[in-house]
Short mmCIF file of N, CA and C in Angstrom, two decimals:
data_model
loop_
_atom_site.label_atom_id
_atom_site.label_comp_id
_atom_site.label_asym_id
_atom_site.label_seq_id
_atom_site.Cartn_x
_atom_site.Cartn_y
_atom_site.Cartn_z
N UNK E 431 89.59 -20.72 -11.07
CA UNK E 431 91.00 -21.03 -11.05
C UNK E 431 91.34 -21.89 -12.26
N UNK E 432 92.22 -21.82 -12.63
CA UNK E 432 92.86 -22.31 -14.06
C UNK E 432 93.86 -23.48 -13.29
N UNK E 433 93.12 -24.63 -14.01
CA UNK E 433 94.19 -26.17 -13.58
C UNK E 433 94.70 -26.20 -15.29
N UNK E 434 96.24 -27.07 -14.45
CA UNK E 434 97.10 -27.57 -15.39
C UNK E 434 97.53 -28.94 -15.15
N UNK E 435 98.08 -29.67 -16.02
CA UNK E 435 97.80 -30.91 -15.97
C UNK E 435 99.27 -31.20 -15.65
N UNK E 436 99.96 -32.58 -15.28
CA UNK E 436 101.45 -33.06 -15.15
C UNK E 436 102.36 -32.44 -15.99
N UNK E 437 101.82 -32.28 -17.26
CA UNK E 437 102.77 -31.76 -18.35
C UNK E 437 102.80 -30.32 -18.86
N UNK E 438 102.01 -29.34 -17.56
CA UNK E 438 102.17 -28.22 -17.63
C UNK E 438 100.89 -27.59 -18.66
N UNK E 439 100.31 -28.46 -19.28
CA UNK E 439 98.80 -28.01 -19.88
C UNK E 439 97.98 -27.59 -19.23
N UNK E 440 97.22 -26.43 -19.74
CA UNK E 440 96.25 -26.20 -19.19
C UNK E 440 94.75 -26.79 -19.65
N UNK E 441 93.86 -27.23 -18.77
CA UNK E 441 92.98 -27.84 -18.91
C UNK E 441 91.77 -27.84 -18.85
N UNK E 442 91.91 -26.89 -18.12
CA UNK E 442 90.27 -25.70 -17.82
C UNK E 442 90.41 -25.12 -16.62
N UNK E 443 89.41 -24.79 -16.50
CA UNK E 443 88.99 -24.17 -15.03
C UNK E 443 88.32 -24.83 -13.74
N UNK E 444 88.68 -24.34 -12.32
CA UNK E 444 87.36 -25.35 -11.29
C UNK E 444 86.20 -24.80 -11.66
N UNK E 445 85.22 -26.06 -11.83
CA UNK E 445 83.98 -25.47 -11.53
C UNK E 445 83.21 -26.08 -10.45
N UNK E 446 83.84 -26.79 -9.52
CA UNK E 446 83.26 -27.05 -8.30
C UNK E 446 84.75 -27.53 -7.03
N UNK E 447 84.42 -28.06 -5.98
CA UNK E 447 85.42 -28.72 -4.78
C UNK E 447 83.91 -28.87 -4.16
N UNK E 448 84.17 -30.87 -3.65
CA UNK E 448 83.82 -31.52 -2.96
C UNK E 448 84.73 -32.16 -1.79
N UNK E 449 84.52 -31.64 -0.98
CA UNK E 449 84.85 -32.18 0.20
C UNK E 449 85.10 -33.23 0.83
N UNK E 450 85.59 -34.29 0.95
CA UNK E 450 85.41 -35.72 1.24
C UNK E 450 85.33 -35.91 2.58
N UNK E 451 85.25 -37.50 2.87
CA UNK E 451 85.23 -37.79 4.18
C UNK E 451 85.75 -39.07 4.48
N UNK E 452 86.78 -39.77 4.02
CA UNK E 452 87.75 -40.69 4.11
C UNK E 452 86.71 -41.84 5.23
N UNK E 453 86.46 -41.27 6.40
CA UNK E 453 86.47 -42.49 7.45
C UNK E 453 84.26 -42.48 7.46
N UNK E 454 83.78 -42.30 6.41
CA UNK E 454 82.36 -42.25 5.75
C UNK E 454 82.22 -43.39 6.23
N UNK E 455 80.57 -44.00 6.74
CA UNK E 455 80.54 -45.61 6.40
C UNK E 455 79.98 -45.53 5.13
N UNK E 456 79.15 -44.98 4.46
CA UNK E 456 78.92 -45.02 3.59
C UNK E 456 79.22 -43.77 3.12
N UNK E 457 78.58 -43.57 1.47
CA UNK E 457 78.31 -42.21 0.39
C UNK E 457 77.10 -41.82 0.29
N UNK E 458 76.45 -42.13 1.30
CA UNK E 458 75.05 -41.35 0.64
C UNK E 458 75.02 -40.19 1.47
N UNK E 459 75.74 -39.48 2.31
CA UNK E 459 75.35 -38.49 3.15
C UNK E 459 74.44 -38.27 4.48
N UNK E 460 74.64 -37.01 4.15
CA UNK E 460 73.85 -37.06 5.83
C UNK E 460 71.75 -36.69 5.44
N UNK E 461 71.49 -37.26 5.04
CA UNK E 461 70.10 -36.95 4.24
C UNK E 461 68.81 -37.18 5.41
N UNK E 462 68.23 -36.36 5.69
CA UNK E 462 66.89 -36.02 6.37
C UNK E 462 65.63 -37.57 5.76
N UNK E 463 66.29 -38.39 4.73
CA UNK E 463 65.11 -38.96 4.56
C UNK E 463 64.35 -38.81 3.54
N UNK E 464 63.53 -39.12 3.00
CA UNK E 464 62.13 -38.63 1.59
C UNK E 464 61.24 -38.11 2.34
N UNK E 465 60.45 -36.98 1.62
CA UNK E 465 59.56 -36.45 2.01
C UNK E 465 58.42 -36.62 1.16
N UNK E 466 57.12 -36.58 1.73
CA UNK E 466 56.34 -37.02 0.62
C UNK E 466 55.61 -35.83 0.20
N UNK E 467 55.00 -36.10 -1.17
CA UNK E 467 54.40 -35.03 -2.11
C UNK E 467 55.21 -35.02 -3.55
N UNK E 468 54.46 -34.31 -4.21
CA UNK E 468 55.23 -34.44 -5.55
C UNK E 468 56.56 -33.84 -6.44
N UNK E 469 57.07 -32.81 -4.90
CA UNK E 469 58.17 -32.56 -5.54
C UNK E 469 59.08 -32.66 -5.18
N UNK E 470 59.40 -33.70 -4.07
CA UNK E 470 60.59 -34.31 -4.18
C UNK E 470 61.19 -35.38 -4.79
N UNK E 471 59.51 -36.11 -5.61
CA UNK E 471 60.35 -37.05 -6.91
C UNK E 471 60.81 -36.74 -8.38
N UNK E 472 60.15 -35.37 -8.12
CA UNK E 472 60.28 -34.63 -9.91
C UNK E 472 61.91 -33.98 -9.15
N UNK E 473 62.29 -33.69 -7.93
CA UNK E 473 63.37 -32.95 -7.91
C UNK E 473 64.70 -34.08 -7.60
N UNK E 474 64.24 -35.32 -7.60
CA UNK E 474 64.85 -36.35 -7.87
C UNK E 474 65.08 -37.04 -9.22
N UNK E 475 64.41 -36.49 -9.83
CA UNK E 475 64.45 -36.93 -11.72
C UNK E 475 65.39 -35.68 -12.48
N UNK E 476 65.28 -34.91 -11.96
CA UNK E 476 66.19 -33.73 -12.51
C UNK E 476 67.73 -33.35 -11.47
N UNK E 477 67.82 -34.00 -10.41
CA UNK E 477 68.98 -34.09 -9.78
C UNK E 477 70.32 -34.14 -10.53
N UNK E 478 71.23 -33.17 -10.52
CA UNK E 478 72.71 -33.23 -11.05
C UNK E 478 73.41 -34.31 -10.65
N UNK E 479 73.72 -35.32 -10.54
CA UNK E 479 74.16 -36.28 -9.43
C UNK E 479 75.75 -35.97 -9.90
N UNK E 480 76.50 -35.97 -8.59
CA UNK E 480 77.76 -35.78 -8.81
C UNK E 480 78.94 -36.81 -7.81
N UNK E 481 79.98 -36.67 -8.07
CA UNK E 481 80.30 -36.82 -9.19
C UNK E 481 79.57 -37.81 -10.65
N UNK E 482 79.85 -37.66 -12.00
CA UNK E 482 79.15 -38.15 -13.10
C UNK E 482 80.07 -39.08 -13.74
N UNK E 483 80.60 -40.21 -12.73
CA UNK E 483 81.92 -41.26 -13.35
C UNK E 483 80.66 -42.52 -12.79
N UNK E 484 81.58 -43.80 -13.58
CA UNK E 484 81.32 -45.31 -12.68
C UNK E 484 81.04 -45.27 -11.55
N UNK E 485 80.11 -46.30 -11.41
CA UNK E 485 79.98 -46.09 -9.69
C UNK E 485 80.89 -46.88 -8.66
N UNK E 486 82.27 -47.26 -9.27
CA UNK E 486 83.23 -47.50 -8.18
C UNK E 486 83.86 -46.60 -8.13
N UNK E 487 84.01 -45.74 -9.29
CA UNK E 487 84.80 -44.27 -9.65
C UNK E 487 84.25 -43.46 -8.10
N UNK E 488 83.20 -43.08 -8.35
CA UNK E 488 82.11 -42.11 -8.01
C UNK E 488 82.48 -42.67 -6.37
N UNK E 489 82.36 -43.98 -6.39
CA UNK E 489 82.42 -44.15 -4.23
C UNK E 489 83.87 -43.56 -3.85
N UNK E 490 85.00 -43.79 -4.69
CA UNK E 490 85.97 -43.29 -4.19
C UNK E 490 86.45 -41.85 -4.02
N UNK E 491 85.60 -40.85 -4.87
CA UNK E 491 85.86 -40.03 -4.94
C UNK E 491 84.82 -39.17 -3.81
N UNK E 492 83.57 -39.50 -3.83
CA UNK E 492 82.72 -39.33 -2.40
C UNK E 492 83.46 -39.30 -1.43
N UNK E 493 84.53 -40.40 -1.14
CA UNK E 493 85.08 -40.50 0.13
C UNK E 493 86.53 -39.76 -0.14
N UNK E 494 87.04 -39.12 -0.75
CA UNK E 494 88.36 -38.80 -0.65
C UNK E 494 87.78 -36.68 -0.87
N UNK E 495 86.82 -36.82 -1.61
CA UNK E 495 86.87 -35.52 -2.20
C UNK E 495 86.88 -35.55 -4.12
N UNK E 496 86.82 -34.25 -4.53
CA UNK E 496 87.64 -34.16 -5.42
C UNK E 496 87.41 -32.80 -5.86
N UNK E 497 87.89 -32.46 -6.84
CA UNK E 497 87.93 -31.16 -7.94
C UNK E 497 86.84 -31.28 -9.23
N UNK E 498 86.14 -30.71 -9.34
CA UNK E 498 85.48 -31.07 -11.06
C UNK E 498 85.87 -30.01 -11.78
N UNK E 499 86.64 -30.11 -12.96
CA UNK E 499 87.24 -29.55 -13.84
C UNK E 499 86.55 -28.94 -15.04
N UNK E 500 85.97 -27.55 -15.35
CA UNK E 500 85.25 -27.45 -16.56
C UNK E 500 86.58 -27.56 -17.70
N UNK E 501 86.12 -28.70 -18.56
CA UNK E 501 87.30 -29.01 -19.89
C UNK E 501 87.00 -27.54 -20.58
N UNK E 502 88.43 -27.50 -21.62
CA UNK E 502 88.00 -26.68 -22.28
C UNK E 502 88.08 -27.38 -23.73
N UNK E 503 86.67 -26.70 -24.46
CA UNK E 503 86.30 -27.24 -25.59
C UNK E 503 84.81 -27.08 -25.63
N UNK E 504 83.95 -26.70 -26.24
CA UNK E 504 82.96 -26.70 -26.32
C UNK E 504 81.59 -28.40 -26.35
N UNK E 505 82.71 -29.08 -26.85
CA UNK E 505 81.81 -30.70 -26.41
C UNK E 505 82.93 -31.34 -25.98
N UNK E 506 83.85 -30.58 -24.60
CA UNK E 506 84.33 -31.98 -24.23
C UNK E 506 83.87 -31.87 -23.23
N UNK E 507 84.11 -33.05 -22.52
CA UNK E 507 83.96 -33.90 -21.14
C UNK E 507 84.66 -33.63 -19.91
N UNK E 508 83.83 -32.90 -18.64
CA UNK E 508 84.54 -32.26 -17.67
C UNK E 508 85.49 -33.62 -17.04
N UNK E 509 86.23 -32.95 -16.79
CA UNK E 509 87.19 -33.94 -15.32
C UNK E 509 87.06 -33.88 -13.83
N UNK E 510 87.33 -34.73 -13.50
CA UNK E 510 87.13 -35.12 -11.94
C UNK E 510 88.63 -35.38 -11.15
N UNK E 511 89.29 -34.41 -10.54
CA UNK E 511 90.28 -34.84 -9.84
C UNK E 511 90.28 -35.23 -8.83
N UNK E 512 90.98 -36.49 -8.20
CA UNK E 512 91.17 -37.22 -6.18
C UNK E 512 92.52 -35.87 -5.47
N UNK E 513 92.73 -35.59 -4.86
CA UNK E 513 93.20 -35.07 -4.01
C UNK E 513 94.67 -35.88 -3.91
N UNK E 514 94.89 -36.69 -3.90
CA UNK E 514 96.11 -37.45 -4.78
C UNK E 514 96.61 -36.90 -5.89
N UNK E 515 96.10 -36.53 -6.88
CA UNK E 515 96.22 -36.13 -7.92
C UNK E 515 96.73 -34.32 -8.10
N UNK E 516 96.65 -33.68 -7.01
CA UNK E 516 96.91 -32.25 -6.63
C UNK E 516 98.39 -32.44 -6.02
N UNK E 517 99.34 -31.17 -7.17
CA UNK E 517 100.74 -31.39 -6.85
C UNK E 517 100.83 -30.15 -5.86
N UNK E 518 100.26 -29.09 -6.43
CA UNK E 518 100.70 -27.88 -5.61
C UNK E 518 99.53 -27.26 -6.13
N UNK E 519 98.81 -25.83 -5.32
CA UNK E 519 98.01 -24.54 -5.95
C UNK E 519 98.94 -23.28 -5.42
N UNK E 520 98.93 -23.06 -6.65
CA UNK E 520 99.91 -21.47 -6.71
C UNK E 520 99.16 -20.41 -7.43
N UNK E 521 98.73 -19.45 -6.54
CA UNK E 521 98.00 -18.23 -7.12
C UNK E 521 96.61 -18.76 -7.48
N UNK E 522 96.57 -18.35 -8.75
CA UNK E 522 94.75 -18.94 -8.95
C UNK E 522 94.96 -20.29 -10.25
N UNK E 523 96.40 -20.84 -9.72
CA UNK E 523 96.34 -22.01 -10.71
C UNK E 523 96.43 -23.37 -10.02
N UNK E 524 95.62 -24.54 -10.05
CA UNK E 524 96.33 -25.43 -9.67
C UNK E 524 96.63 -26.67 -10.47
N UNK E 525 98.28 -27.11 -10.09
CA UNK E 525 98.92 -28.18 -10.53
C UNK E 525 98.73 -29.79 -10.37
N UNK E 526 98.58 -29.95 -11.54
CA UNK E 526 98.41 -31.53 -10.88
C UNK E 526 99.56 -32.36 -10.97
N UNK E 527 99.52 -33.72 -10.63
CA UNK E 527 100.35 -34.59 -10.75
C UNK E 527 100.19 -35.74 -12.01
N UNK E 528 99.51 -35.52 -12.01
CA UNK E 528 98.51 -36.52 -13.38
C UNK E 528 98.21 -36.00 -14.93
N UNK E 529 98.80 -36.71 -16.12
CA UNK E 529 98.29 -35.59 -17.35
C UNK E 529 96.83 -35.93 -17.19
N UNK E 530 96.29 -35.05 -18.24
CA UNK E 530 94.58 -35.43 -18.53
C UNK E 530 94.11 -36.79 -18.61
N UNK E 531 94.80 -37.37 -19.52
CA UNK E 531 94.62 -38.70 -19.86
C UNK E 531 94.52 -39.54 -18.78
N UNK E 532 95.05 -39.46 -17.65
CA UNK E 532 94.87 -40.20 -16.32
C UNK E 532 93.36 -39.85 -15.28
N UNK E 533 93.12 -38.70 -15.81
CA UNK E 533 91.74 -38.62 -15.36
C UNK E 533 90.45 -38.74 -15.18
N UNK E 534 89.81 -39.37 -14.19
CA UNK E 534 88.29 -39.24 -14.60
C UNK E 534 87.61 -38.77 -15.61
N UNK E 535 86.79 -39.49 -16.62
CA UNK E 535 86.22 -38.08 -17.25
C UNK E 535 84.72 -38.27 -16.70
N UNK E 536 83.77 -37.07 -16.82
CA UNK E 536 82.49 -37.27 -17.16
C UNK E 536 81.86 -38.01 -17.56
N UNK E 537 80.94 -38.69 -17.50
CA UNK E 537 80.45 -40.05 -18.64
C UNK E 537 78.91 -39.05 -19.38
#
């Protein structure tokens, strides 16, 4: 789907939706625990961790949800939208309320 930004720009495409959970006690999920042996620490060293903002960024967005935005540009920096930030989705586009510049980026 093709997002556009407050000012009618387009900005890239989704390349993910996370789900949130507002009333969370915490962000770490619902996790089974560590298992032992050696590849659940090598699959912990190569982990995508997402969202990829601050980590006060990152708790709020755990708990609300969000959008991750592939930028377009070949070295830029994806975006992260809150669910706040979603004005309307029409067809396979969605609108935000926010220009780019107000957004999360990637770090």
């Amino acid at each position: 789907m093709n997002v556009v930004d407050g000012d009618g720009e387009r900005i890239g495409t989704v390349e993910n939706v996370k789900m949130g959970d507002p009333q969370a006690v915490t962000t770490q999920g619902q996790g089974g625990g560590s298992r032992p042996g050696l590849l659940s620490p090598v699959a912990e060293v190569f982990a995508d961790a997402e969202p990829d903002v601050p980590p006060a960024v990152a708790a709020r967005l755990l708990r609300t949800g969000f959008i991750k935005v592939d930028a377009r540009g070949l070295f830029a920096r994806d975006f992260y939208v809150a669910p706040d930030q979603v004005a309307r989705v029409d067809g396979d586009t969605v609108h935000l309320t926010a220009d780019a510049g107000a957004l999360a980026r990637e770090t």
